Each structure stands twice: as structure tokens, then as C-alpha cells.
Amino acid sequence: MTDIVFQGAQILNAQEYDRLRDQLNPTHRLIFDGLLFTGMRVEEFWRFVAHPEWFHADRQYVELPRGSILKVKAKQKERMVLLSNVGTRAVKDMIHAIKRGDIKKISRQGWREDLQRAAAKAGLNPRGIVPKMCRKTWVSWLMAVYPEDGLRIAASMGHDTTTLINHYLNLPFSNTEREQIKTYVSGWGGRN
């Protein structure tokens, strides 16, 4: 199997995600899942960790209000991050850990090193194992399974549709990989 590395970030398939996740300690698994299943930029994620009240479990989304999105070039200054069923569970688990005081901010460099150590233990190619791979993997998974829902994916991710088409629509997942990914994206945005 050939790794998919795009814009310097590895795009994981479901098996690679599982293998990498298995090598992380329990707290880092919560962070990894939170980053992956929200698709938030790293700094947005840490702002959310500081404000777990932005999570709306009943409607399966995280509200990123004005001021929470720090990327200068971001087109959207606020957005609703839609979650899958697995994503909702991951965010709930993470919020319980936040309330216990178990989740502490990790520097981008520290997180990169943690991910690369876990990838080495999992036997994954270290090329492209970087913090932004979670966001890129998530949007890739959504586009692989729900390409017809690109407008909502773009809005949830804070992208424009041109970015989705140019970067994520044509990634080479196999049919088997797409089937495995469906488990993780099921229920996203109220879909089955």
C-alpha cells in the first residue's frame, strides 16, 4: 500500500488511523480523536478545549464563535463544525477528560514528536506525520464518502469549495478503504 501524502501531510486510511491510535497513551488518544473527528485547525482545537461549552451534543456539532478562528486568511470568522456519531462520542469523552483536568495543551512541536513516535511504533512511514494530518485526513474521509455534500463539508471545515475540489475530491482511496471509512463518518451532519 502506498502512503497518500498531500501538502506535506499524510492522509491516513482507517487501518492506519487505528494502528497509530493504538500506539498513543490514553490522553493522547483523546486529543488525536478530538483533532481528527472535528477536523479543526490545531489552534481552533485548543481554543475549543478551553471552551467545552461550545459543544452541542443534541445536534452533533461544535460552535466556533467569532474570535475562535485565528487563521488570518480564514474566510469564515465563525462556523459550525458538524460531527459524525464517532466524532460526537470522541468529543464527549474528551470533555469528560477536560473536566477531570486530564487534557493539557501540547505544543505543536511536542504533538508532532508524539505522533511520530507513535507512527514509528505502528510501523507507519514517518513522512507526513504532522499535526495538520488529522484535519486533512478528516476532510478527505468526508469527501471520499459524501462528495455530493461538498458545500456542507466546506462550510463545516472553513474551506471554500474550490479548495475541496482541488485538494480533496480526487484522493485515491480504494473501495475497501472507503467502506472502512464509512464507520467513522456515519451520522456526520445528520446523515446515515
JSON list of C-alpha atoms in Angstrom, two decimals:
[
{"chain": "A", "resi": 1, "resn": "MET", "atom": "CA", "xyz": [0.00, 0.00, 0.00]},
{"chain": "A", "resi": 2, "resn": "THR", "atom": "CA", "xyz": [1.34, 3.42, -0.93]},
{"chain": "A", "resi": 3, "resn": "ASP", "atom": "CA", "xyz": [1.06, 6.28, 1.53]},
{"chain": "A", "resi": 4, "resn": "ILE", "atom": "CA", "xyz": [-1.01, 9.27, 0.50]},
{"chain": "A", "resi": 5, "resn": "VAL", "atom": "CA", "xyz": [0.97, 12.40, 1.36]},
{"chain": "A", "resi": 6, "resn": "PHE", "atom": "CA", "xyz": [-0.57, 15.66, 0.28]},
{"chain": "A", "resi": 7, "resn": "GLN", "atom": "CA", "xyz": [0.76, 19.14, 1.02]},
{"chain": "A", "resi": 8, "resn": "GLY", "atom": "CA", "xyz": [3.26, 17.66, 3.46]},
{"chain": "A", "resi": 9, "resn": "ALA", "atom": "CA", "xyz": [0.65, 15.77, 5.49]},
{"chain": "A", "resi": 10, "resn": "GLN", "atom": "CA", "xyz": [-0.08, 12.06, 5.38]},
{"chain": "A", "resi": 11, "resn": "ILE", "atom": "CA", "xyz": [-3.72, 11.22, 4.68]},
{"chain": "A", "resi": 12, "resn": "LEU", "atom": "CA", "xyz": [-4.45, 8.15, 6.78]},
{"chain": "A", "resi": 13, "resn": "ASN", "atom": "CA", "xyz": [-6.79, 5.36, 5.81]},
{"chain": "A", "resi": 14, "resn": "ALA", "atom": "CA", "xyz": [-8.91, 3.73, 8.54]},
{"chain": "A", "resi": 15, "resn": "GLN", "atom": "CA", "xyz": [-6.38, 0.97, 9.27]},
{"chain": "A", "resi": 16, "resn": "GLU", "atom": "CA", "xyz": [-3.51, 3.44, 9.56]},
{"chain": "A", "resi": 17, "resn": "TYR", "atom": "CA", "xyz": [-5.61, 5.58, 11.90]},
{"chain": "A", "resi": 18, "resn": "ASP", "atom": "CA", "xyz": [-6.30, 2.54, 14.11]},
{"chain": "A", "resi": 19, "resn": "ARG", "atom": "CA", "xyz": [-2.64, 1.48, 14.14]},
{"chain": "A", "resi": 20, "resn": "LEU", "atom": "CA", "xyz": [-1.40, 4.97, 15.01]},
{"chain": "A", "resi": 21, "resn": "ARG", "atom": "CA", "xyz": [-4.09, 5.50, 17.65]},
{"chain": "A", "resi": 22, "resn": "ASP", "atom": "CA", "xyz": [-3.25, 2.19, 19.33]},
{"chain": "A", "resi": 23, "resn": "GLN", "atom": "CA", "xyz": [0.29, 3.44, 19.99]},
{"chain": "A", "resi": 24, "resn": "LEU", "atom": "CA", "xyz": [-0.78, 6.62, 21.79]},
{"chain": "A", "resi": 25, "resn": "ASN", "atom": "CA", "xyz": [-1.33, 6.85, 25.53]},
{"chain": "A", "resi": 26, "resn": "PRO", "atom": "CA", "xyz": [-4.99, 7.21, 26.63]},
{"chain": "A", "resi": 27, "resn": "THR", "atom": "CA", "xyz": [-4.88, 11.01, 26.97]},
{"chain": "A", "resi": 28, "resn": "HIS", "atom": "CA", "xyz": [-3.18, 11.44, 23.61]},
{"chain": "A", "resi": 29, "resn": "ARG", "atom": "CA", "xyz": [-5.82, 9.16, 22.05]},
{"chain": "A", "resi": 30, "resn": "LEU", "atom": "CA", "xyz": [-8.50, 11.60, 23.25]},
{"chain": "A", "resi": 31, "resn": "ILE", "atom": "CA", "xyz": [-6.60, 14.52, 21.71]},
{"chain": "A", "resi": 32, "resn": "PHE", "atom": "CA", "xyz": [-5.94, 12.61, 18.49]},
{"chain": "A", "resi": 33, "resn": "ASP", "atom": "CA", "xyz": [-9.60, 11.66, 18.15]},
{"chain": "A", "resi": 34, "resn": "GLY", "atom": "CA", "xyz": [-10.71, 15.19, 19.02]},
{"chain": "A", "resi": 35, "resn": "LEU", "atom": "CA", "xyz": [-8.45, 16.68, 16.36]},
{"chain": "A", "resi": 36, "resn": "LEU", "atom": "CA", "xyz": [-9.33, 14.11, 13.73]},
{"chain": "A", "resi": 37, "resn": "PHE", "atom": "CA", "xyz": [-13.10, 13.85, 14.19]},
{"chain": "A", "resi": 38, "resn": "THR", "atom": "CA", "xyz": [-13.67, 17.61, 14.46]},
{"chain": "A", "resi": 39, "resn": "GLY", "atom": "CA", "xyz": [-11.29, 18.46, 11.62]},
{"chain": "A", "resi": 40, "resn": "MET", "atom": "CA", "xyz": [-10.42, 21.65, 13.45]},
{"chain": "A", "resi": 41, "resn": "ARG", "atom": "CA", "xyz": [-7.18, 23.50, 12.90]},
{"chain": "A", "resi": 42, "resn": "VAL", "atom": "CA", "xyz": [-4.83, 22.81, 15.81]},
{"chain": "A", "resi": 43, "resn": "GLU", "atom": "CA", "xyz": [-5.21, 26.26, 17.38]},
{"chain": "A", "resi": 44, "resn": "GLU", "atom": "CA", "xyz": [-9.01, 26.16, 16.98]},
{"chain": "A", "resi": 45, "resn": "PHE", "atom": "CA", "xyz": [-9.00, 22.80, 18.75]},
{"chain": "A", "resi": 46, "resn": "TRP", "atom": "CA", "xyz": [-7.08, 24.16, 21.74]},
{"chain": "A", "resi": 47, "resn": "ARG", "atom": "CA", "xyz": [-9.45, 27.11, 21.98]},
{"chain": "A", "resi": 48, "resn": "PHE", "atom": "CA", "xyz": [-12.33, 24.62, 22.00]},
{"chain": "A", "resi": 49, "resn": "VAL", "atom": "CA", "xyz": [-10.61, 22.63, 24.77]},
{"chain": "A", "resi": 50, "resn": "ALA", "atom": "CA", "xyz": [-10.66, 25.85, 26.81]},
{"chain": "A", "resi": 51, "resn": "HIS", "atom": "CA", "xyz": [-14.39, 26.29, 25.98]},
{"chain": "A", "resi": 52, "resn": "PRO", "atom": "CA", "xyz": [-16.10, 22.87, 26.04]},
{"chain": "A", "resi": 53, "resn": "GLU", "atom": "CA", "xyz": [-19.44, 24.68, 26.32]},
{"chain": "A", "resi": 54, "resn": "TRP", "atom": "CA", "xyz": [-19.19, 25.23, 22.56]},
{"chain": "A", "resi": 55, "resn": "PHE", "atom": "CA", "xyz": [-20.15, 21.55, 22.10]},
{"chain": "A", "resi": 56, "resn": "HIS", "atom": "CA", "xyz": [-23.83, 20.89, 21.33]},
{"chain": "A", "resi": 57, "resn": "ALA", "atom": "CA", "xyz": [-24.30, 17.14, 21.81]},
{"chain": "A", "resi": 58, "resn": "ASP", "atom": "CA", "xyz": [-28.02, 17.16, 20.99]},
{"chain": "A", "resi": 59, "resn": "ARG", "atom": "CA", "xyz": [-27.32, 18.42, 17.45]},
{"chain": "A", "resi": 60, "resn": "GLN", "atom": "CA", "xyz": [-23.85, 16.88, 17.00]},
{"chain": "A", "resi": 61, "resn": "TYR", "atom": "CA", "xyz": [-21.81, 20.00, 16.38]},
{"chain": "A", "resi": 62, "resn": "VAL", "atom": "CA", "xyz": [-19.23, 22.33, 17.89]},
{"chain": "A", "resi": 63, "resn": "GLU", "atom": "CA", "xyz": [-19.81, 26.05, 17.57]},
{"chain": "A", "resi": 64, "resn": "LEU", "atom": "CA", "xyz": [-16.69, 28.05, 16.81]},
{"chain": "A", "resi": 65, "resn": "PRO", "atom": "CA", "xyz": [-17.85, 31.60, 17.62]},
{"chain": "A", "resi": 66, "resn": "ARG", "atom": "CA", "xyz": [-16.38, 34.81, 16.28]},
{"chain": "A", "resi": 67, "resn": "GLY", "atom": "CA", "xyz": [-12.88, 35.22, 17.71]},
{"chain": "A", "resi": 68, "resn": "SER", "atom": "CA", "xyz": [-12.16, 31.49, 17.99]},
{"chain": "A", "resi": 69, "resn": "ILE", "atom": "CA", "xyz": [-10.84, 31.15, 14.43]},
{"chain": "A", "resi": 70, "resn": "LEU", "atom": "CA", "xyz": [-7.39, 32.68, 14.46]},
{"chain": "A", "resi": 71, "resn": "LYS", "atom": "CA", "xyz": [-6.20, 31.91, 10.94]},
{"chain": "A", "resi": 72, "resn": "VAL", "atom": "CA", "xyz": [-5.67, 35.28, 9.29]},
{"chain": "A", "resi": 73, "resn": "LYS", "atom": "CA", "xyz": [-6.70, 34.12, 5.81]},
{"chain": "A", "resi": 74, "resn": "ALA", "atom": "CA", "xyz": [-9.81, 32.28, 7.05]},
{"chain": "A", "resi": 75, "resn": "LYS", "atom": "CA", "xyz": [-12.86, 33.26, 5.01]},
{"chain": "A", "resi": 76, "resn": "GLN", "atom": "CA", "xyz": [-15.30, 32.32, 7.78]},
{"chain": "A", "resi": 77, "resn": "LYS", "atom": "CA", "xyz": [-14.92, 34.13, 11.09]},
{"chain": "A", "resi": 78, "resn": "GLU", "atom": "CA", "xyz": [-17.27, 31.70, 12.85]},
{"chain": "A", "resi": 79, "resn": "ARG", "atom": "CA", "xyz": [-18.67, 28.30, 11.93]},
{"chain": "A", "resi": 80, "resn": "MET", "atom": "CA", "xyz": [-20.49, 25.18, 12.99]},
{"chain": "A", "resi": 81, "resn": "VAL", "atom": "CA", "xyz": [-18.28, 22.07, 12.99]},
{"chain": "A", "resi": 82, "resn": "LEU", "atom": "CA", "xyz": [-20.55, 19.14, 12.18]},
{"chain": "A", "resi": 83, "resn": "LEU", "atom": "CA", "xyz": [-19.74, 15.82, 13.83]},
{"chain": "A", "resi": 84, "resn": "SER", "atom": "CA", "xyz": [-20.25, 12.18, 12.98]},
{"chain": "A", "resi": 85, "resn": "ASN", "atom": "CA", "xyz": [-21.57, 9.68, 15.52]},
{"chain": "A", "resi": 86, "resn": "VAL", "atom": "CA", "xyz": [-18.00, 8.61, 16.32]},
{"chain": "A", "resi": 87, "resn": "GLY", "atom": "CA", "xyz": [-16.96, 12.27, 16.49]},
{"chain": "A", "resi": 88, "resn": "THR", "atom": "CA", "xyz": [-19.72, 13.08, 18.95]},
{"chain": "A", "resi": 89, "resn": "ARG", "atom": "CA", "xyz": [-18.61, 10.19, 21.18]},
{"chain": "A", "resi": 90, "resn": "ALA", "atom": "CA", "xyz": [-14.97, 11.31, 20.90]},
{"chain": "A", "resi": 91, "resn": "VAL", "atom": "CA", "xyz": [-15.83, 14.89, 21.89]},
{"chain": "A", "resi": 92, "resn": "LYS", "atom": "CA", "xyz": [-17.94, 13.69, 24.84]},
{"chain": "A", "resi": 93, "resn": "ASP", "atom": "CA", "xyz": [-15.05, 11.51, 26.06]},
{"chain": "A", "resi": 94, "resn": "MET", "atom": "CA", "xyz": [-12.63, 14.38, 25.63]},
{"chain": "A", "resi": 95, "resn": "ILE", "atom": "CA", "xyz": [-14.88, 16.79, 27.56]},
{"chain": "A", "resi": 96, "resn": "HIS", "atom": "CA", "xyz": [-15.06, 14.34, 30.48]},
{"chain": "A", "resi": 97, "resn": "ALA", "atom": "CA", "xyz": [-11.26, 14.28, 30.48]},
{"chain": "A", "resi": 98, "resn": "ILE", "atom": "CA", "xyz": [-11.12, 18.10, 30.32]},
{"chain": "A", "resi": 99, "resn": "LYS", "atom": "CA", "xyz": [-13.39, 18.33, 33.36]},
{"chain": "A", "resi": 100, "resn": "ARG", "atom": "CA", "xyz": [-11.09, 15.90, 35.22]},
{"chain": "A", "resi": 101, "resn": "GLY", "atom": "CA", "xyz": [-8.11, 18.08, 34.28]},
{"chain": "A", "resi": 102, "resn": "ASP", "atom": "CA", "xyz": [-6.51, 15.33, 32.16]},
{"chain": "A", "resi": 103, "resn": "ILE", "atom": "CA", "xyz": [-6.20, 17.33, 28.92]},
{"chain": "A", "resi": 104, "resn": "LYS", "atom": "CA", "xyz": [-3.37, 19.85, 28.83]},
{"chain": "A", "resi": 105, "resn": "LYS", "atom": "CA", "xyz": [-2.26, 21.85, 25.81]},
{"chain": "A", "resi": 106, "resn": "ILE", "atom": "CA", "xyz": [0.63, 20.32, 23.90]},
{"chain": "A", "resi": 107, "resn": "SER", "atom": "CA", "xyz": [2.89, 22.47, 21.76]},
{"chain": "A", "resi": 108, "resn": "ARG", "atom": "CA", "xyz": [2.75, 21.87, 18.02]},
{"chain": "A", "resi": 109, "resn": "GLN", "atom": "CA", "xyz": [6.33, 20.54, 18.11]},
{"chain": "A", "resi": 110, "resn": "GLY", "atom": "CA", "xyz": [5.62, 18.29, 21.10]},
{"chain": "A", "resi": 111, "resn": "TRP", "atom": "CA", "xyz": [2.49, 16.91, 19.41]},
{"chain": "A", "resi": 112, "resn": "ARG", "atom": "CA", "xyz": [4.42, 16.29, 16.18]},
{"chain": "A", "resi": 113, "resn": "GLU", "atom": "CA", "xyz": [7.05, 14.34, 18.13]},
{"chain": "A", "resi": 114, "resn": "ASP", "atom": "CA", "xyz": [4.38, 12.34, 19.98]},
{"chain": "A", "resi": 115, "resn": "LEU", "atom": "CA", "xyz": [2.68, 11.45, 16.67]},
{"chain": "A", "resi": 116, "resn": "GLN", "atom": "CA", "xyz": [5.97, 10.49, 15.02]},
{"chain": "A", "resi": 117, "resn": "ARG", "atom": "CA", "xyz": [6.92, 8.22, 17.94]},
{"chain": "A", "resi": 118, "resn": "ALA", "atom": "CA", "xyz": [3.53, 6.52, 17.75]},
{"chain": "A", "resi": 119, "resn": "ALA", "atom": "CA", "xyz": [3.83, 6.18, 13.97]},
{"chain": "A", "resi": 120, "resn": "ALA", "atom": "CA", "xyz": [7.24, 4.53, 14.31]},
{"chain": "A", "resi": 121, "resn": "LYS", "atom": "CA", "xyz": [5.81, 2.03, 16.85]},
{"chain": "A", "resi": 122, "resn": "ALA", "atom": "CA", "xyz": [2.88, 1.39, 14.48]},
{"chain": "A", "resi": 123, "resn": "GLY", "atom": "CA", "xyz": [5.23, 0.73, 11.57]},
{"chain": "A", "resi": 124, "resn": "LEU", "atom": "CA", "xyz": [3.94, 3.71, 9.58]},
{"chain": "A", "resi": 125, "resn": "ASN", "atom": "CA", "xyz": [6.08, 5.79, 7.26]},
{"chain": "A", "resi": 126, "resn": "PRO", "atom": "CA", "xyz": [7.04, 8.94, 9.22]},
{"chain": "A", "resi": 127, "resn": "ARG", "atom": "CA", "xyz": [6.75, 11.12, 6.10]},
{"chain": "A", "resi": 128, "resn": "GLY", "atom": "CA", "xyz": [3.84, 13.49, 6.56]},
{"chain": "A", "resi": 129, "resn": "ILE", "atom": "CA", "xyz": [3.11, 12.55, 10.17]},
{"chain": "A", "resi": 130, "resn": "VAL", "atom": "CA", "xyz": [2.36, 16.09, 11.33]},
{"chain": "A", "resi": 131, "resn": "PRO", "atom": "CA", "xyz": [-0.38, 17.73, 13.45]},
{"chain": "A", "resi": 132, "resn": "LYS", "atom": "CA", "xyz": [-2.35, 19.01, 10.43]},
{"chain": "A", "resi": 133, "resn": "MET", "atom": "CA", "xyz": [-2.73, 15.45, 9.08]},
{"chain": "A", "resi": 134, "resn": "CYS", "atom": "CA", "xyz": [-5.78, 14.98, 11.33]},
{"chain": "A", "resi": 135, "resn": "ARG", "atom": "CA", "xyz": [-7.67, 17.83, 9.63]},
{"chain": "A", "resi": 136, "resn": "LYS", "atom": "CA", "xyz": [-6.57, 16.75, 6.17]},
{"chain": "A", "resi": 137, "resn": "THR", "atom": "CA", "xyz": [-7.47, 13.12, 6.87]},
{"chain": "A", "resi": 138, "resn": "TRP", "atom": "CA", "xyz": [-10.93, 14.06, 8.14]},
{"chain": "A", "resi": 139, "resn": "VAL", "atom": "CA", "xyz": [-11.89, 16.26, 5.19]},
{"chain": "A", "resi": 140, "resn": "SER", "atom": "CA", "xyz": [-10.51, 13.57, 2.86]},
{"chain": "A", "resi": 141, "resn": "TRP", "atom": "CA", "xyz": [-12.67, 10.93, 4.52]},
{"chain": "A", "resi": 142, "resn": "LEU", "atom": "CA", "xyz": [-15.77, 13.10, 4.30]},
{"chain": "A", "resi": 143, "resn": "MET", "atom": "CA", "xyz": [-15.15, 13.84, 0.62]},
{"chain": "A", "resi": 144, "resn": "ALA", "atom": "CA", "xyz": [-14.44, 10.16, -0.10]},
{"chain": "A", "resi": 145, "resn": "VAL", "atom": "CA", "xyz": [-17.82, 9.10, 1.31]},
{"chain": "A", "resi": 146, "resn": "TYR", "atom": "CA", "xyz": [-20.02, 12.18, 0.80]},
{"chain": "A", "resi": 147, "resn": "PRO", "atom": "CA", "xyz": [-18.65, 14.01, -2.27]},
{"chain": "A", "resi": 148, "resn": "GLU", "atom": "CA", "xyz": [-22.14, 15.26, -3.15]},
{"chain": "A", "resi": 149, "resn": "ASP", "atom": "CA", "xyz": [-22.27, 17.11, 0.20]},
{"chain": "A", "resi": 150, "resn": "GLY", "atom": "CA", "xyz": [-19.23, 19.27, -0.57]},
{"chain": "A", "resi": 151, "resn": "LEU", "atom": "CA", "xyz": [-20.93, 22.57, 0.27]},
{"chain": "A", "resi": 152, "resn": "ARG", "atom": "CA", "xyz": [-21.70, 21.48, 3.85]},
{"chain": "A", "resi": 153, "resn": "ILE", "atom": "CA", "xyz": [-18.26, 19.89, 4.21]},
{"chain": "A", "resi": 154, "resn": "ALA", "atom": "CA", "xyz": [-16.65, 23.13, 3.06]},
{"chain": "A", "resi": 155, "resn": "ALA", "atom": "CA", "xyz": [-18.73, 25.19, 5.49]},
{"chain": "A", "resi": 156, "resn": "SER", "atom": "CA", "xyz": [-18.03, 22.84, 8.40]},
{"chain": "A", "resi": 157, "resn": "MET", "atom": "CA", "xyz": [-14.29, 22.79, 7.69]},
{"chain": "A", "resi": 158, "resn": "GLY", "atom": "CA", "xyz": [-13.97, 26.51, 7.00]},
{"chain": "A", "resi": 159, "resn": "HIS", "atom": "CA", "xyz": [-12.87, 25.91, 3.41]},
{"chain": "A", "resi": 160, "resn": "ASP", "atom": "CA", "xyz": [-14.19, 27.22, 0.14]},
{"chain": "A", "resi": 161, "resn": "THR", "atom": "CA", "xyz": [-15.48, 24.76, -2.42]},
{"chain": "A", "resi": 162, "resn": "THR", "atom": "CA", "xyz": [-12.52, 25.38, -4.74]},
{"chain": "A", "resi": 163, "resn": "THR", "atom": "CA", "xyz": [-10.18, 24.08, -2.03]},
{"chain": "A", "resi": 164, "resn": "LEU", "atom": "CA", "xyz": [-12.27, 20.93, -1.65]},
{"chain": "A", "resi": 165, "resn": "ILE", "atom": "CA", "xyz": [-12.35, 20.26, -5.36]},
{"chain": "A", "resi": 166, "resn": "ASN", "atom": "CA", "xyz": [-8.67, 20.99, -5.94]},
{"chain": "A", "resi": 167, "resn": "HIS", "atom": "CA", "xyz": [-7.32, 19.22, -2.87]},
{"chain": "A", "resi": 168, "resn": "TYR", "atom": "CA", "xyz": [-9.70, 16.53, -1.64]},
{"chain": "A", "resi": 169, "resn": "LEU", "atom": "CA", "xyz": [-12.10, 15.27, -4.28]},
{"chain": "A", "resi": 170, "resn": "ASN", "atom": "CA", "xyz": [-9.70, 13.04, -6.15]},
{"chain": "A", "resi": 171, "resn": "LEU", "atom": "CA", "xyz": [-7.74, 11.18, -3.44]},
{"chain": "A", "resi": 172, "resn": "PRO", "atom": "CA", "xyz": [-7.03, 7.55, -4.32]},
{"chain": "A", "resi": 173, "resn": "PHE", "atom": "CA", "xyz": [-8.82, 5.56, -1.62]},
{"chain": "A", "resi": 174, "resn": "SER", "atom": "CA", "xyz": [-9.68, 2.01, -2.62]},
{"chain": "A", "resi": 175, "resn": "ASN", "atom": "CA", "xyz": [-13.27, 0.74, -2.41]},
{"chain": "A", "resi": 176, "resn": "THR", "atom": "CA", "xyz": [-12.28, -1.30, 0.65]},
{"chain": "A", "resi": 177, "resn": "GLU", "atom": "CA", "xyz": [-10.81, 1.79, 2.32]},
{"chain": "A", "resi": 178, "resn": "ARG", "atom": "CA", "xyz": [-13.97, 3.80, 1.56]},
{"chain": "A", "resi": 179, "resn": "GLU", "atom": "CA", "xyz": [-16.08, 1.09, 3.19]},
{"chain": "A", "resi": 180, "resn": "GLN", "atom": "CA", "xyz": [-13.87, 1.15, 6.30]},
{"chain": "A", "resi": 181, "resn": "ILE", "atom": "CA", "xyz": [-14.03, 4.96, 6.45]},
{"chain": "A", "resi": 182, "resn": "LYS", "atom": "CA", "xyz": [-17.85, 4.88, 6.42]},
{"chain": "A", "resi": 183, "resn": "THR", "atom": "CA", "xyz": [-17.81, 3.59, 10.00]},
{"chain": "A", "resi": 184, "resn": "TYR", "atom": "CA", "xyz": [-16.14, 6.80, 11.16]},
{"chain": "A", "resi": 185, "resn": "VAL", "atom": "CA", "xyz": [-18.15, 9.33, 9.11]},
{"chain": "A", "resi": 186, "resn": "SER", "atom": "CA", "xyz": [-21.56, 7.74, 9.70]},
{"chain": "A", "resi": 187, "resn": "GLY", "atom": "CA", "xyz": [-24.05, 10.26, 11.07]},
{"chain": "A", "resi": 188, "resn": "TRP", "atom": "CA", "xyz": [-21.98, 13.28, 10.02]},
{"chain": "A", "resi": 189, "resn": "GLY", "atom": "CA", "xyz": [-24.22, 16.32, 9.63]},
{"chain": "A", "resi": 190, "resn": "GLY", "atom": "CA", "xyz": [-27.31, 14.22, 10.39]},
{"chain": "A", "resi": 191, "resn": "ARG", "atom": "CA", "xyz": [-26.62, 11.73, 7.59]},
{"chain": "A", "resi": 192, "resn": "ASN", "atom": "CA", "xyz": [-27.00, 7.97, 7.92]}
]
